[in-house]
Protein backbone atom coordinates (compact mmCIF):
# COMPACT_ATOMS: atom_id res chain seq x y z
CA UNK A 1 60.36 4.46 114.50
CA UNK A 2 63.89 2.30 114.24
CA UNK A 3 63.70 -1.44 111.63
CA UNK A 4 65.74 -4.30 111.56
CA UNK A 5 65.99 -6.27 108.55
CA UNK A 6 67.99 -9.76 109.23
CA UNK A 7 69.57 -11.54 105.86
CA UNK A 8 71.99 -14.39 105.41
CA UNK A 9 70.04 -16.91 106.56
CA UNK A 10 69.29 -20.35 104.46
CA UNK A 11 70.22 -24.43 104.47
CA UNK A 12 73.93 -25.31 105.40
CA UNK A 13 75.24 -28.93 105.83
CA UNK A 14 76.69 -29.68 109.50
CA UNK A 15 80.26 -28.25 109.88
CA UNK A 16 79.61 -25.41 107.47
CA UNK A 17 79.27 -21.53 107.79
CA UNK A 18 77.01 -18.95 107.47
CA UNK A 19 77.25 -15.21 108.08
CA UNK A 20 73.56 -13.07 109.23
CA UNK A 21 73.43 -9.62 109.00
CA UNK A 22 71.18 -7.02 110.60
CA UNK A 23 70.47 -3.73 109.32
CA UNK A 24 68.68 -0.79 111.22
CA UNK A 25 67.01 1.98 109.60
CA UNK A 26 64.21 4.43 109.55
CA UNK A 27 64.68 7.46 112.47
CA UNK A 28 68.22 6.66 114.31
CA UNK A 29 68.62 9.13 117.09
CA UNK A 30 70.83 5.94 119.29
CA UNK A 31 71.93 2.54 118.89
CA UNK A 32 73.34 0.84 122.20
CA UNK A 33 73.97 -2.64 122.30
CA UNK A 34 72.75 -5.04 119.90
CA UNK A 35 72.06 -8.78 119.86
CA UNK A 36 71.18 -12.00 118.14
CA UNK A 37 68.33 -14.19 119.81
CA UNK A 38 67.12 -17.59 118.20
CA UNK A 39 63.88 -19.80 119.22
CA UNK A 40 63.86 -23.47 117.70
CA UNK A 41 60.82 -25.28 117.17
CA UNK A 42 58.81 -25.81 120.23
CA UNK A 43 61.51 -23.96 122.49
CA UNK A 44 61.91 -20.49 123.78
CA UNK A 45 63.72 -18.16 122.44
CA UNK A 46 67.42 -17.52 123.78
CA UNK A 47 69.93 -15.06 123.71
CA UNK A 48 72.65 -16.37 121.48
CA UNK A 49 75.36 -13.70 121.66
CA UNK A 50 75.40 -9.48 122.42
CA UNK A 51 77.73 -6.83 122.11
CA UNK A 52 77.90 -3.24 123.34
CA UNK A 53 78.77 -0.04 121.29
CA UNK A 54 82.13 -0.51 122.84
CA UNK A 55 82.53 -3.78 121.38
CA UNK A 56 82.35 -5.72 124.33
CA UNK A 57 80.49 -9.13 123.45
CA UNK A 58 79.58 -12.43 125.80
CA UNK A 59 77.77 -15.37 123.92
CA UNK A 60 75.30 -18.66 124.96
CA UNK A 61 77.36 -21.37 126.12
CA UNK A 62 76.53 -23.41 123.67
CA UNK A 63 78.33 -21.43 120.78
CA UNK A 64 81.27 -20.08 122.15
CA UNK A 65 84.20 -20.64 119.80
CA UNK A 66 81.89 -21.51 116.64
CA UNK A 67 79.93 -17.93 116.75
CA UNK A 68 81.28 -14.55 115.96
CA UNK A 69 79.44 -11.24 116.74
CA UNK A 70 80.58 -7.98 114.98
CA UNK A 71 78.83 -4.55 114.24
CA UNK A 72 79.55 -1.63 111.86
CA UNK A 73 78.46 1.37 113.77
CA UNK A 74 78.43 3.38 111.20
CA UNK A 75 76.25 1.09 109.17
CA UNK A 76 74.47 0.57 112.39
CA UNK A 77 74.74 -3.35 111.32
CA UNK A 78 75.79 -5.97 113.36
CA UNK A 79 76.83 -9.53 112.27
CA UNK A 80 76.85 -13.25 113.57
CA UNK A 81 79.31 -15.47 112.19
CA UNK A 82 78.46 -18.96 112.33
CA UNK A 83 81.31 -21.36 111.48
CA UNK A 84 81.15 -25.11 112.52
CA UNK A 85 77.48 -25.18 112.55
CA UNK A 86 75.26 -27.88 114.16
CA UNK A 87 71.67 -29.69 113.55
CA UNK A 88 70.84 -28.28 116.86
CA UNK A 89 71.92 -24.65 115.56
CA UNK A 90 68.72 -24.65 113.60
CA UNK A 91 66.04 -21.74 114.55
CA UNK A 92 64.56 -18.56 113.24
CA UNK A 93 67.38 -15.91 114.37
CA UNK A 94 66.28 -12.62 115.52
CA UNK A 95 68.13 -9.48 115.45
CA UNK A 96 67.48 -7.25 118.78
CA UNK A 97 68.48 -3.67 119.17
CA UNK A 98 68.36 -1.04 122.68
CA UNK A 99 68.03 2.15 121.28
CA UNK A 100 66.03 5.26 120.38
CA UNK A 101 64.58 6.90 117.67
CA UNK A 102 64.75 10.63 119.69
CA UNK A 103 66.59 12.54 121.91
CA UNK A 104 63.56 13.18 123.85
CA UNK A 105 62.29 8.86 123.86
CA UNK A 106 63.90 6.34 126.47
CA UNK A 107 65.60 3.96 124.90
CA UNK A 108 63.82 0.73 124.16
CA UNK A 109 64.10 -2.84 122.49
CA UNK A 110 63.80 -2.97 118.86
CA UNK A 111 62.79 -6.71 116.86
CA UNK A 112 63.75 -7.61 113.48
CA UNK A 113 61.35 -10.09 111.92
CA UNK A 114 63.42 -13.42 112.21
CA UNK A 115 65.25 -15.56 109.43
CA UNK A 116 65.20 -18.80 109.13
CA UNK A 117 68.68 -20.92 110.04
CA UNK A 118 68.64 -24.96 108.95
CA UNK A 119 71.30 -26.79 109.53
CA UNK A 120 70.66 -30.28 108.01
CA UNK A 121 72.63 -32.73 105.77
C-alpha cells in the first residue's frame, strides 16, 4: 500500500503564502502523476494542480500565476507553493498520486487525508 501524508497547512492572512508538502511512503513500485485537489465548504472537490512524472504541469484557472506545483521524485514528494492567497482559497487540500505498490498490480489512485488551509484576516 502507498500512503500519502500532507503537511504545511494552517491559517494565513490574505496575500500571504503557504507551502504544502505531500510525501508518499509504504510499498511503492512507481509513482506517476501527482496532484493537489481542494474542497471548500459546501462545494465539490476540484483539481487545483497536477504534475506528471516528467514535470509537465497544469493548473485550474483560478490559481494560475499564484500557485506552483513541483516534485522531488527521489523523495516521492510533491509540493504546492501557494502565493497571494485569497479567502476563496480556503479549503481542505488533498494530495493525490497515481501509481502502484508492486510490478504486477495496475496503477490506481491514492489519496491523503487532507489538510486545512484557511485564508482570513
